[in-house]
GROMACS .gro file of C-alpha atoms in nm:
model
  478
    1MET     CA    1   4.669   0.522   3.375
    2SER     CA    2   4.440   0.775   3.232
    3PHE     CA    3   4.122   0.917   3.372
    4VAL     CA    4   3.935   0.797   3.046
    5SER     CA    5   4.057   0.445   3.066
    6PRO     CA    6   3.835   0.147   3.165
    7LEU     CA    7   4.096   0.058   3.430
    8PHE     CA    8   4.060   0.391   3.599
    9LEU     CA    9   3.686   0.443   3.551
   10TRP     CA   10   3.565   0.099   3.661
   11TYR     CA   11   3.818  -0.038   3.893
   12PHE     CA   12   4.079   0.224   4.029
   13MET     CA   13   3.855   0.519   4.102
   14PRO     CA   14   3.563   0.311   4.268
   15ALA     CA   15   3.827   0.122   4.481
   16ILE     CA   16   3.978   0.433   4.615
   17LEU     CA   17   3.634   0.599   4.694
   18ILE     CA   18   3.526   0.291   4.871
   19ALA     CA   19   3.837   0.260   5.077
   20VAL     CA   20   3.820   0.621   5.183
   21LEU     CA   21   3.445   0.594   5.274
   22VAL     CA   22   3.470   0.255   5.456
   23LEU     CA   23   3.816   0.256   5.624
   24PRO     CA   24   3.878   0.479   5.933
   25ARG     CA   25   3.906   0.844   5.874
   26SER     CA   26   4.270   0.854   6.005
   27TRP     CA   27   4.379   0.635   5.711
   28ARG     CA   28   4.247   0.853   5.435
   29ASN     CA   29   4.572   1.047   5.356
   30GLY     CA   30   4.750   0.708   5.342
   31ILE     CA   31   4.507   0.570   5.109
   32VAL     CA   32   4.526   0.864   4.878
   33ALA     CA   33   4.917   0.865   4.893
   34VAL     CA   34   4.960   0.499   4.820
   35GLY     CA   35   4.685   0.496   4.565
   36SER     CA   36   4.837   0.796   4.403
   37LEU     CA   37   5.188   0.624   4.374
   38VAL     CA   38   5.027   0.316   4.237
   39PHE     CA   39   4.837   0.533   3.985
   40TYR     CA   40   5.165   0.702   3.875
   41ALA     CA   41   5.368   0.381   3.863
   42THR     CA   42   5.135   0.220   3.611
   43GLY     CA   43   5.209   0.492   3.356
   44ALA     CA   44   5.563   0.605   3.466
   45GLY     CA   45   5.710   0.276   3.567
   46ALA     CA   46   6.076   0.318   3.701
   47PHE     CA   47   6.027   0.703   3.697
   48THR     CA   48   5.833   0.654   4.021
   49LEU     CA   49   6.175   0.636   4.184
   50LEU     CA   50   6.265   0.981   4.043
   51LEU     CA   51   5.933   1.126   4.192
   52LEU     CA   52   6.020   0.951   4.534
   53THR     CA   53   6.375   1.087   4.539
   54CYS     CA   54   6.236   1.446   4.489
   55MET     CA   55   5.982   1.399   4.742
   56VAL     CA   56   6.245   1.271   5.005
   57VAL     CA   57   6.482   1.569   4.933
   58ASN     CA   58   6.213   1.835   4.972
   59TYR     CA   59   6.031   1.674   5.267
   60ALA     CA   60   6.364   1.647   5.456
   61ALA     CA   61   6.451   2.019   5.379
   62GLY     CA   62   6.105   2.150   5.491
   63PRO     CA   63   6.156   2.189   5.876
   64ALA     CA   64   6.493   2.357   5.834
   65LEU     CA   65   6.344   2.612   5.609
   66GLU     CA   66   6.101   2.741   5.863
   67PRO     CA   67   6.160   3.091   5.989
   68ASP     CA   68   6.301   3.096   6.357
   69PRO     CA   69   6.255   3.434   6.533
   70TRP     CA   70   6.471   3.321   6.826
   71HIS     CA   71   6.753   3.237   6.600
   72PRO     CA   72   6.771   3.512   6.332
   73HIS     CA   73   7.135   3.423   6.257
   74LEU     CA   74   7.010   3.118   6.072
   75GLN     CA   75   6.857   3.319   5.813
   76ARG     CA   76   7.152   3.301   5.582
   77ARG     CA   77   7.163   2.915   5.623
   78ARG     CA   78   6.800   2.898   5.534
   79ARG     CA   79   6.850   3.108   5.226
   80TRP     CA   80   7.129   2.895   5.113
   81LEU     CA   81   6.928   2.573   5.179
   82LEU     CA   82   6.635   2.708   4.979
   83ILE     CA   83   6.858   2.798   4.678
   84ALA     CA   84   7.011   2.434   4.709
   85VAL     CA   85   6.674   2.265   4.722
   86VAL     CA   86   6.525   2.470   4.435
   87THR     CA   87   6.835   2.423   4.223
   88PHE     CA   88   6.812   2.045   4.281
   89ASP     CA   89   6.435   2.057   4.175
   90LEU     CA   90   6.500   2.267   3.864
   91SER     CA   91   6.805   2.049   3.770
   92ILE     CA   92   6.596   1.749   3.762
   93LEU     CA   93   6.349   1.932   3.536
   94LEU     CA   94   6.615   2.061   3.307
   95ILE     CA   95   6.798   1.737   3.286
   96TRP     CA   96   6.504   1.510   3.200
   97LYS     CA   97   6.301   1.767   2.998
   98TYR     CA   98   6.544   1.978   2.825
   99ALA     CA   99   6.877   1.785   2.780
  100GLY     CA  100   6.758   1.650   2.442
  101PHE     CA  101   6.669   2.000   2.316
  102ALA     CA  102   6.993   2.151   2.450
  103THR     CA  103   7.220   1.891   2.305
  104GLU     CA  104   7.017   1.920   1.955
  105GLN     CA  105   7.115   2.291   1.954
  106ILE     CA  106   7.481   2.225   2.038
  107ALA     CA  107   7.490   1.945   1.767
  108TRP     CA  108   7.335   2.195   1.519
  109PHE     CA  109   7.609   2.450   1.602
  110ALA     CA  110   7.880   2.189   1.581
  111ARG     CA  111   7.769   2.076   1.243
  112LEU     CA  112   7.816   2.432   1.096
  113PHE     CA  113   8.193   2.391   1.162
  114GLY     CA  114   8.201   2.025   1.046
  115GLY     CA  115   8.194   1.878   1.391
  116ASP     CA  116   7.967   1.627   1.575
  117PHE     CA  117   7.799   1.630   1.905
  118PRO     CA  118   7.592   1.343   2.069
  119ILE     CA  119   7.226   1.408   2.126
  120ALA     CA  120   7.075   1.299   2.462
  121GLU     CA  121   6.762   1.085   2.419
  122LEU     CA  122   6.591   1.081   2.754
  123ALA     CA  123   6.227   0.974   2.813
  124LEU     CA  124   6.012   1.234   2.964
  125PRO     CA  125   5.870   1.129   3.306
  126ILE     CA  126   5.496   1.192   3.328
  127GLY     CA  127   5.398   1.499   3.514
  128ILE     CA  128   5.775   1.620   3.587
  129SER     CA  129   5.667   1.989   3.519
  130PHE     CA  130   5.382   1.970   3.757
  131PHE     CA  131   5.548   1.789   4.051
  132THR     CA  132   5.847   2.000   4.018
  133PHE     CA  133   5.640   2.318   4.059
  134HIS     CA  134   5.458   2.158   4.360
  135HIS     CA  135   5.781   2.096   4.534
  136ILE     CA  136   5.914   2.459   4.457
  137SER     CA  137   5.589   2.590   4.601
  138TYR     CA  138   5.621   2.381   4.920
  139VAL     CA  139   5.973   2.499   5.004
  140VAL     CA  140   5.919   2.859   4.901
  141ASP     CA  141   5.598   2.882   5.104
  142ILE     CA  142   5.766   2.735   5.410
  143TYR     CA  143   6.076   2.982   5.367
  144ARG     CA  144   5.837   3.275   5.358
  145GLY     CA  145   5.666   3.168   5.663
  146GLU     CA  146   5.322   3.124   5.487
  147ARG     CA  147   5.267   2.773   5.622
  148PRO     CA  148   5.473   2.539   5.840
  149ALA     CA  149   5.654   2.230   5.715
  150LEU     CA  150   5.461   1.916   5.716
  151ARG     CA  151   5.603   1.680   5.978
  152ASN     CA  152   5.392   1.375   5.872
  153PRO     CA  153   5.543   1.212   5.549
  154VAL     CA  154   5.207   1.072   5.467
  155SER     CA  155   5.050   1.427   5.453
  156PHE     CA  156   5.338   1.543   5.239
  157GLY     CA  157   5.309   1.245   5.012
  158THR     CA  158   4.944   1.310   4.974
  159TYR     CA  159   5.003   1.669   4.867
  160ILE     CA  160   5.270   1.587   4.620
  161SER     CA  161   5.143   1.280   4.463
  162MET     CA  162   4.766   1.336   4.487
  163PHE     CA  163   4.659   1.137   4.179
  164PRO     CA  164   4.385   1.387   4.062
  165GLN     CA  165   4.643   1.672   3.992
  166LEU     CA  166   4.966   1.466   3.975
  167ALA     CA  167   5.000   1.418   3.589
  168ALA     CA  168   4.860   1.744   3.450
  169GLY     CA  169   4.752   1.990   3.731
  170PRO     CA  170   4.590   2.209   3.827
  171ILE     CA  171   4.903   2.324   3.993
  172VAL     CA  172   4.821   2.346   4.367
  173ARG     CA  173   5.031   2.603   4.556
  174TYR     CA  174   5.119   2.454   4.905
  175HIS     CA  175   4.956   2.742   5.103
  176GLU     CA  176   4.630   2.664   4.913
  177ILE     CA  177   4.598   2.319   5.037
  178ALA     CA  178   4.809   2.307   5.368
  179ASP     CA  179   4.499   2.345   5.591
  180GLN     CA  180   4.318   2.057   5.409
  181LEU     CA  181   4.601   1.804   5.478
  182PRO     CA  182   4.549   1.732   5.848
  183GLN     CA  183   4.412   1.374   5.886
  184HIS     CA  184   4.110   1.478   6.101
  185ARG     CA  185   3.958   1.633   5.784
  186SER     CA  186   3.596   1.559   5.756
  187HIS     CA  187   3.468   1.351   5.464
  188ARG     CA  188   3.101   1.336   5.376
  189LEU     CA  189   2.874   1.175   5.114
  190ASP     CA  190   2.782   1.507   4.999
  191ASP     CA  191   3.144   1.565   4.873
  192ILE     CA  192   3.091   1.274   4.636
  193ALA     CA  193   2.741   1.428   4.533
  194ALA     CA  194   2.906   1.746   4.459
  195GLY     CA  195   3.228   1.627   4.295
  196PHE     CA  196   3.089   1.345   4.061
  197PRO     CA  197   2.883   1.584   3.830
  198ARG     CA  198   3.212   1.783   3.791
  199PHE     CA  199   3.406   1.477   3.712
  200ALA     CA  200   3.124   1.373   3.476
  201LEU     CA  201   3.136   1.709   3.300
  202GLY     CA  202   3.514   1.671   3.242
  203LEU     CA  203   3.475   1.305   3.113
  204CYS     CA  204   3.215   1.445   2.845
  205LYS     CA  205   3.442   1.725   2.744
  206LYS     CA  206   3.727   1.482   2.692
  207ALA     CA  207   3.575   1.179   2.551
  208VAL     CA  208   3.287   1.317   2.356
  209ILE     CA  209   3.439   1.633   2.210
  210ALA     CA  210   3.812   1.657   2.244
  211ASP     CA  211   3.883   1.307   2.127
  212SER     CA  212   3.622   1.329   1.845
  213LEU     CA  213   3.797   1.628   1.701
  214ALA     CA  214   4.154   1.492   1.743
  215PRO     CA  215   4.170   1.281   1.415
  216MET     CA  216   4.042   1.588   1.217
  217VAL     CA  217   4.297   1.806   1.378
  218ASP     CA  218   4.578   1.554   1.335
  219ALA     CA  219   4.476   1.528   0.962
  220CYS     CA  220   4.500   1.915   0.917
  221PHE     CA  221   4.841   1.943   1.086
  222SER     CA  222   4.973   1.634   0.900
  223THR     CA  223   4.913   1.795   0.574
  224PRO     CA  224   5.247   1.863   0.395
  225ALA     CA  225   5.337   2.234   0.398
  226GLU     CA  226   5.331   2.252   0.025
  227ASP     CA  227   4.976   2.108   0.012
  228MET     CA  228   4.834   2.345   0.283
  229THR     CA  229   4.536   2.556   0.196
  230PHE     CA  230   4.332   2.830   0.358
  231ALA     CA  231   4.049   2.597   0.443
  232ILE     CA  232   4.283   2.322   0.584
  233ALA     CA  233   4.478   2.583   0.782
  234TRP     CA  234   4.174   2.737   0.937
  235LEU     CA  235   4.001   2.416   1.011
  236GLY     CA  236   4.320   2.275   1.174
  237ALA     CA  237   4.368   2.596   1.384
  238ILE     CA  238   4.006   2.632   1.497
  239GLY     CA  239   3.978   2.259   1.553
  240TYR     CA  240   4.301   2.258   1.769
  241THR     CA  241   4.180   2.564   1.957
  242LEU     CA  242   3.863   2.385   2.058
  243GLN     CA  243   4.030   2.034   2.104
  244LEU     CA  244   4.296   2.182   2.347
  245TYR     CA  245   4.038   2.363   2.550
  246PHE     CA  246   3.794   2.072   2.588
  247ASP     CA  247   4.077   1.836   2.644
  248PHE     CA  248   4.259   2.028   2.916
  249SER     CA  249   3.962   2.191   3.081
  250GLY     CA  250   3.813   1.852   3.077
  251TYR     CA  251   4.111   1.716   3.270
  252SER     CA  252   4.090   2.002   3.502
  253ASP     CA  253   3.713   1.938   3.580
  254MET     CA  254   3.789   1.568   3.635
  255ALA     CA  255   4.073   1.647   3.868
  256ILE     CA  256   3.877   1.915   4.063
  257GLY     CA  257   3.573   1.664   4.085
  258LEU     CA  258   3.789   1.382   4.192
  259GLY     CA  259   3.956   1.594   4.462
  260ARG     CA  260   3.622   1.713   4.591
  261MET     CA  261   3.505   1.342   4.607
  262LEU     CA  262   3.817   1.275   4.817
  263GLY     CA  263   3.747   1.576   5.037
  264PHE     CA  264   3.989   1.824   4.887
  265ARG     CA  265   3.907   2.157   4.726
  266LEU     CA  266   4.141   2.205   4.436
  267PRO     CA  267   4.180   2.554   4.268
  268GLU     CA  268   3.989   2.637   3.962
  269ASN     CA  269   4.196   2.625   3.632
  270PHE     CA  270   3.966   2.758   3.361
  271ALA     CA  271   3.698   3.023   3.343
  272ARG     CA  272   3.562   3.048   3.000
  273PRO     CA  273   3.887   3.184   2.854
  274TYR     CA  274   3.755   3.219   2.486
  275SER     CA  275   3.510   3.490   2.623
  276SER     CA  276   3.801   3.724   2.715
  277VAL     CA  277   3.802   4.067   2.581
  278THR     CA  278   4.177   4.108   2.598
  279VAL     CA  279   4.482   3.884   2.604
  280THR     CA  280   4.548   4.000   2.949
  281GLU     CA  281   4.203   3.873   3.066
  282PHE     CA  282   4.264   3.553   2.868
  283TRP     CA  283   4.560   3.467   3.083
  284ARG     CA  284   4.347   3.528   3.391
  285ARG     CA  285   4.112   3.260   3.269
  286TRP     CA  286   4.319   3.008   3.093
  287HIS     CA  287   4.537   2.754   3.294
  288MET     CA  288   4.500   2.994   3.594
  289SER     CA  289   4.687   2.779   3.836
  290LEU     CA  290   5.000   2.815   3.619
  291SER     CA  291   4.944   3.191   3.587
  292ARG     CA  292   4.922   3.221   3.967
  293TRP     CA  293   5.224   3.012   4.021
  294PHE     CA  294   5.443   3.229   3.792
  295ARG     CA  295   5.288   3.540   3.957
  296ASP     CA  296   5.388   3.431   4.299
  297TYR     CA  297   5.711   3.265   4.242
  298VAL     CA  298   5.863   3.445   3.954
  299TYR     CA  299   5.682   3.780   3.853
  300ILE     CA  300   5.659   3.934   4.201
  301PRO     CA  301   6.008   3.827   4.315
  302LEU     CA  302   6.137   3.998   3.999
  303GLY     CA  303   5.982   4.319   4.106
  304GLY     CA  304   5.636   4.285   3.961
  305ASN     CA  305   5.504   4.618   3.857
  306ARG     CA  306   5.667   4.812   4.143
  307ASP     CA  307   5.971   4.955   3.973
  308GLY     CA  308   5.838   5.142   3.662
  309ALA     CA  309   5.696   5.050   3.331
  310ALA     CA  310   6.023   4.934   3.169
  311LYS     CA  311   6.089   4.667   3.441
  312THR     CA  312   5.725   4.559   3.444
  313TYR     CA  313   5.758   4.489   3.077
  314ARG     CA  314   6.065   4.302   3.117
  315ASN     CA  315   5.921   4.091   3.400
  316LEU     CA  316   5.617   4.021   3.178
  317TRP     CA  317   5.827   3.905   2.890
  318ILE     CA  318   6.043   3.693   3.121
  319VAL     CA  319   5.745   3.521   3.266
  320PHE     CA  320   5.604   3.436   2.931
  321LEU     CA  321   5.932   3.331   2.793
  322LEU     CA  322   5.954   3.082   3.082
  323THR     CA  323   5.586   2.986   3.048
  324GLY     CA  324   5.656   2.891   2.680
  325PHE     CA  325   5.960   2.691   2.767
  326TRP     CA  326   5.780   2.538   3.050
  327HIS     CA  327   5.541   2.372   2.812
  328GLY     CA  328   5.806   2.204   2.604
  329ALA     CA  329   6.153   2.167   2.475
  330ALA     CA  330   6.088   2.322   2.125
  331TRP     CA  331   6.128   2.652   1.966
  332THR     CA  332   5.765   2.654   1.881
  333TYR     CA  333   5.681   2.675   2.258
  334VAL     CA  334   5.939   2.943   2.306
  335VAL     CA  335   5.803   3.147   2.016
  336TRP     CA  336   5.439   3.091   2.149
  337GLY     CA  337   5.553   3.224   2.496
  338VAL     CA  338   5.730   3.508   2.355
  339TYR     CA  339   5.431   3.595   2.132
  340HIS     CA  340   5.195   3.623   2.427
  341GLY     CA  341   5.458   3.813   2.625
  342VAL     CA  342   5.472   4.060   2.343
  343LEU     CA  343   5.098   4.091   2.322
  344LEU     CA  344   5.068   4.146   2.696
  345VAL     CA  345   5.334   4.420   2.696
  346VAL     CA  346   5.162   4.600   2.403
  347GLU     CA  347   4.823   4.590   2.581
  348ARG     CA  348   4.972   4.724   2.894
  349ALA     CA  349   5.186   4.980   2.727
  350THR     CA  350   4.891   5.120   2.512
  351GLY     CA  351   4.631   5.092   2.787
  352ARG     CA  352   4.437   4.825   2.609
  353ASP     CA  353   4.453   4.567   2.885
  354ALA     CA  354   4.121   4.688   3.028
  355SER     CA  355   3.779   4.601   2.887
  356PRO     CA  356   3.636   4.876   2.650
  357ARG     CA  357   3.318   5.060   2.798
  358THR     CA  358   3.103   5.023   2.505
  359THR     CA  359   2.920   4.711   2.379
  360ALA     CA  360   3.052   4.754   2.029
  361GLY     CA  361   3.404   4.803   2.167
  362ARG     CA  362   3.394   4.480   2.376
  363VAL     CA  363   3.254   4.279   2.088
  364GLY     CA  364   3.533   4.400   1.858
  365ARG     CA  365   3.806   4.329   2.109
  366ARG     CA  366   3.662   3.999   2.192
  367VAL     CA  367   3.697   3.893   1.825
  368LEU     CA  368   4.031   4.033   1.801
  369THR     CA  369   4.156   3.856   2.112
  370LEU     CA  370   4.014   3.521   1.984
  371PHE     CA  371   4.190   3.562   1.657
  372LEU     CA  372   4.517   3.638   1.832
  373VAL     CA  373   4.477   3.337   2.063
  374ILE     CA  374   4.405   3.113   1.753
  375PHE     CA  375   4.711   3.232   1.573
  376GLY     CA  376   4.912   3.163   1.894
  377TRP     CA  377   4.787   2.797   1.910
  378VAL     CA  378   4.920   2.727   1.566
  379PHE     CA  379   5.278   2.769   1.710
  380PHE     CA  380   5.180   2.555   2.009
  381ARG     CA  381   5.058   2.264   1.774
  382ALA     CA  382   5.278   2.285   1.482
  383PRO     CA  383   5.576   2.040   1.460
  384ASP     CA  384   5.829   2.309   1.377
  385LEU     CA  385   5.860   2.692   1.316
  386GLY     CA  386   5.863   2.661   0.948
  387TYR     CA  387   5.545   2.463   0.941
  388ALA     CA  388   5.386   2.716   1.177
  389PHE     CA  389   5.476   3.014   0.961
  390THR     CA  390   5.360   2.835   0.646
  391MET     CA  391   5.022   2.764   0.804
  392LEU     CA  392   4.977   3.111   0.934
  393GLY     CA  393   5.047   3.236   0.581
  394ASP     CA  394   4.788   3.033   0.436
  395MET     CA  395   4.532   3.151   0.703
  396LEU     CA  396   4.590   3.511   0.595
  397ILE     CA  397   4.583   3.447   0.214
  398PRO     CA  398   4.235   3.316   0.099
  399ASP     CA  399   4.216   3.063  -0.182
  400PHE     CA  400   3.951   2.844  -0.325
  401THR     CA  401   4.134   2.508  -0.313
  402GLY     CA  402   3.929   2.359  -0.018
  403LEU     CA  403   4.013   2.040   0.171
  404ASN     CA  404   4.220   1.751   0.051
  405ASP     CA  405   4.098   1.382   0.047
  406VAL     CA  406   4.260   1.307   0.381
  407VAL     CA  407   4.116   1.586   0.569
  408GLU     CA  408   3.780   1.534   0.412
  409GLY     CA  409   3.785   1.182   0.524
  410ALA     CA  410   3.849   1.275   0.871
  411LEU     CA  411   3.586   1.544   0.887
  412THR     CA  412   3.287   1.291   0.920
  413ASN     CA  413   2.938   1.401   0.981
  414GLN     CA  414   2.961   1.326   1.342
  415ARG     CA  415   3.274   1.548   1.382
  416LEU     CA  416   3.135   1.818   1.185
  417VAL     CA  417   2.827   1.832   1.419
  418LEU     CA  418   3.038   1.824   1.730
  419LEU     CA  419   3.277   2.090   1.588
  420LEU     CA  420   2.969   2.321   1.524
  421ALA     CA  421   2.844   2.239   1.875
  422ALA     CA  422   3.183   2.310   2.028
  423LEU     CA  423   3.200   2.651   1.853
  424ALA     CA  424   2.942   2.765   2.103
  425VAL     CA  425   3.234   2.833   2.353
  426PHE     CA  426   3.342   3.123   2.128
  427PHE     CA  427   3.006   3.297   2.182
  428LEU     CA  428   2.921   3.222   2.555
  429PRO     CA  429   2.912   3.503   2.800
  430ALA     CA  430   3.209   3.520   3.044
  431TYR     CA  431   2.988   3.413   3.334
  432PRO     CA  432   2.870   3.184   3.486
  433VAL     CA  433   3.150   2.946   3.460
  434THR     CA  434   3.001   2.597   3.408
  435GLY     CA  435   3.222   2.383   3.637
  436PRO     CA  436   3.166   2.565   3.970
  437LEU     CA  437   2.796   2.624   3.861
  438LEU     CA  438   2.745   2.245   3.813
  439GLU     CA  439   2.923   2.169   4.138
  440SER     CA  440   2.748   2.390   4.386
  441ALA     CA  441   2.464   2.594   4.235
  442ARG     CA  442   2.106   2.497   4.354
  443THR     CA  443   1.920   2.653   4.069
  444LYS     CA  444   1.682   2.453   3.839
  445PRO     CA  445   1.894   2.507   3.531
  446ALA     CA  446   2.213   2.376   3.730
  447ALA     CA  447   2.021   2.079   3.840
  448ALA     CA  448   1.892   1.994   3.494
  449LEU     CA  449   2.244   2.024   3.368
  450ARG     CA  450   2.376   1.788   3.643
  451VAL     CA  451   2.111   1.533   3.546
  452ALA     CA  452   2.179   1.563   3.180
  453VAL     CA  453   2.566   1.519   3.247
  454MET     CA  454   2.531   1.227   3.482
  455THR     CA  455   2.286   1.035   3.263
  456VAL     CA  456   2.307   1.085   2.893
  457GLY     CA  457   2.650   1.251   2.887
  458VAL     CA  458   2.823   0.982   3.107
  459PHE     CA  459   2.652   0.692   2.924
  460TYR     CA  460   2.765   0.817   2.578
  461ALA     CA  461   3.114   0.886   2.709
  462ALA     CA  462   3.138   0.543   2.880
  463VAL     CA  463   3.050   0.387   2.543
  464LEU     CA  464   3.335   0.569   2.364
  465VAL     CA  465   3.559   0.471   2.647
  466ALA     CA  466   3.454   0.106   2.630
  467THR     CA  467   3.519   0.098   2.258
  468GLY     CA  468   3.870   0.237   2.285
  469THR     CA  469   3.802   0.576   2.112
  470PHE     CA  470   3.990   0.767   2.372
  471SER     CA  471   4.346   0.915   2.366
  472PRO     CA  472   4.591   1.042   2.623
  473PHE     CA  473   4.543   1.395   2.761
  474LEU     CA  474   4.726   1.657   2.570
  475TYR     CA  475   4.892   1.789   2.878
  476TYR     CA  476   5.050   1.464   2.966
  477GLN     CA  477   5.334   1.551   2.743
  478PHE     CA  478   5.422   1.849   2.949
   0.00000   0.00000   0.00000
């Protein structure tokens, strides 16, 4: 079930909100947990059993992972239990997400010597990367003593399976939400009043802009490599840069808005990333919940920046190699992660990870950062490395060939207008960020934006959804 499907918008979401408002307050976590599992099962089917199995293992391990100052001799047992549970979680992720990729590499190597090797073909469970990271956050935070284990299985089920963030984030670290999980949590109508405009903003981003740009982007990236031109390459790269942002930030806005309507405060995930002056700043603004997760559970445990420049660069590179691999089992994602890791190391090594002091310097660095990010998205979207390098080559060598008939047909007048309007995100100031402003600001401009989003924007988005002109969120594949 997708947030932009009629089933969700007109039946599931209203039913959950009404149940939460009408039924006793002590039932709310149960309503959210059961509703979330139903939400997941409609799209994942039998994979719901895999999710439930992971939940049972991590929930059962939680109490035994808590620090016990009265029995320090249990520290070794706790450490080995943590290793076992994290290994279990990562094994589930590795098997279901990366077995096919691994066997493809083995089969390729075997063919070099005239051999053969079977390739595993496993369907990817929806949201497996996200609920795996939630489970790891849960057990690690308990082990560190940052929060106690949840004794109530309903509260645990609410945290792991909460439908706003289950399929594509934001990634909610356990210590961020633990204090919100007790069933005596208050829930007021003003939560819905604050959360719905945020949800509506995300719906407009997704249905009106991202899905409208999708056919044009698909046409560009479907162009045979030998027919690629300078114009098609740049149109596809810029179009995808915008499509991905409006699709994923739109999902995040919808998730945060839904969470707020249910009484939860989910973490922010985007803060105008295309306004960044450095690649380092870009990663403080893009998919922020993922960056924070890797910082807390990978970068800092590796040593962070505590042991000198060389180890800091190593840790950065490892984190972004894993970031690329987390996104997908393909060499394109690995290269994309390594590419960003190299950029971050270069910025830190040259002292260019800080914003320039002059206006001209900031403008120049912002333009450079944007181009570097756009080049990176080509690897992210391309079907393989060969195609990505061909496309990048055409982006760097101008020609006067123009667009082919397929791309021209996909670039309708409506999509051209929306593309030009979407380009505004390249020129906006870094602050204020629209989502939090829309949700909580009491200024007249914010009020006017809320009215526009909840009337004209939602009406137009609803028409698009009703006519079936919507597609799955891009991050569902991760």
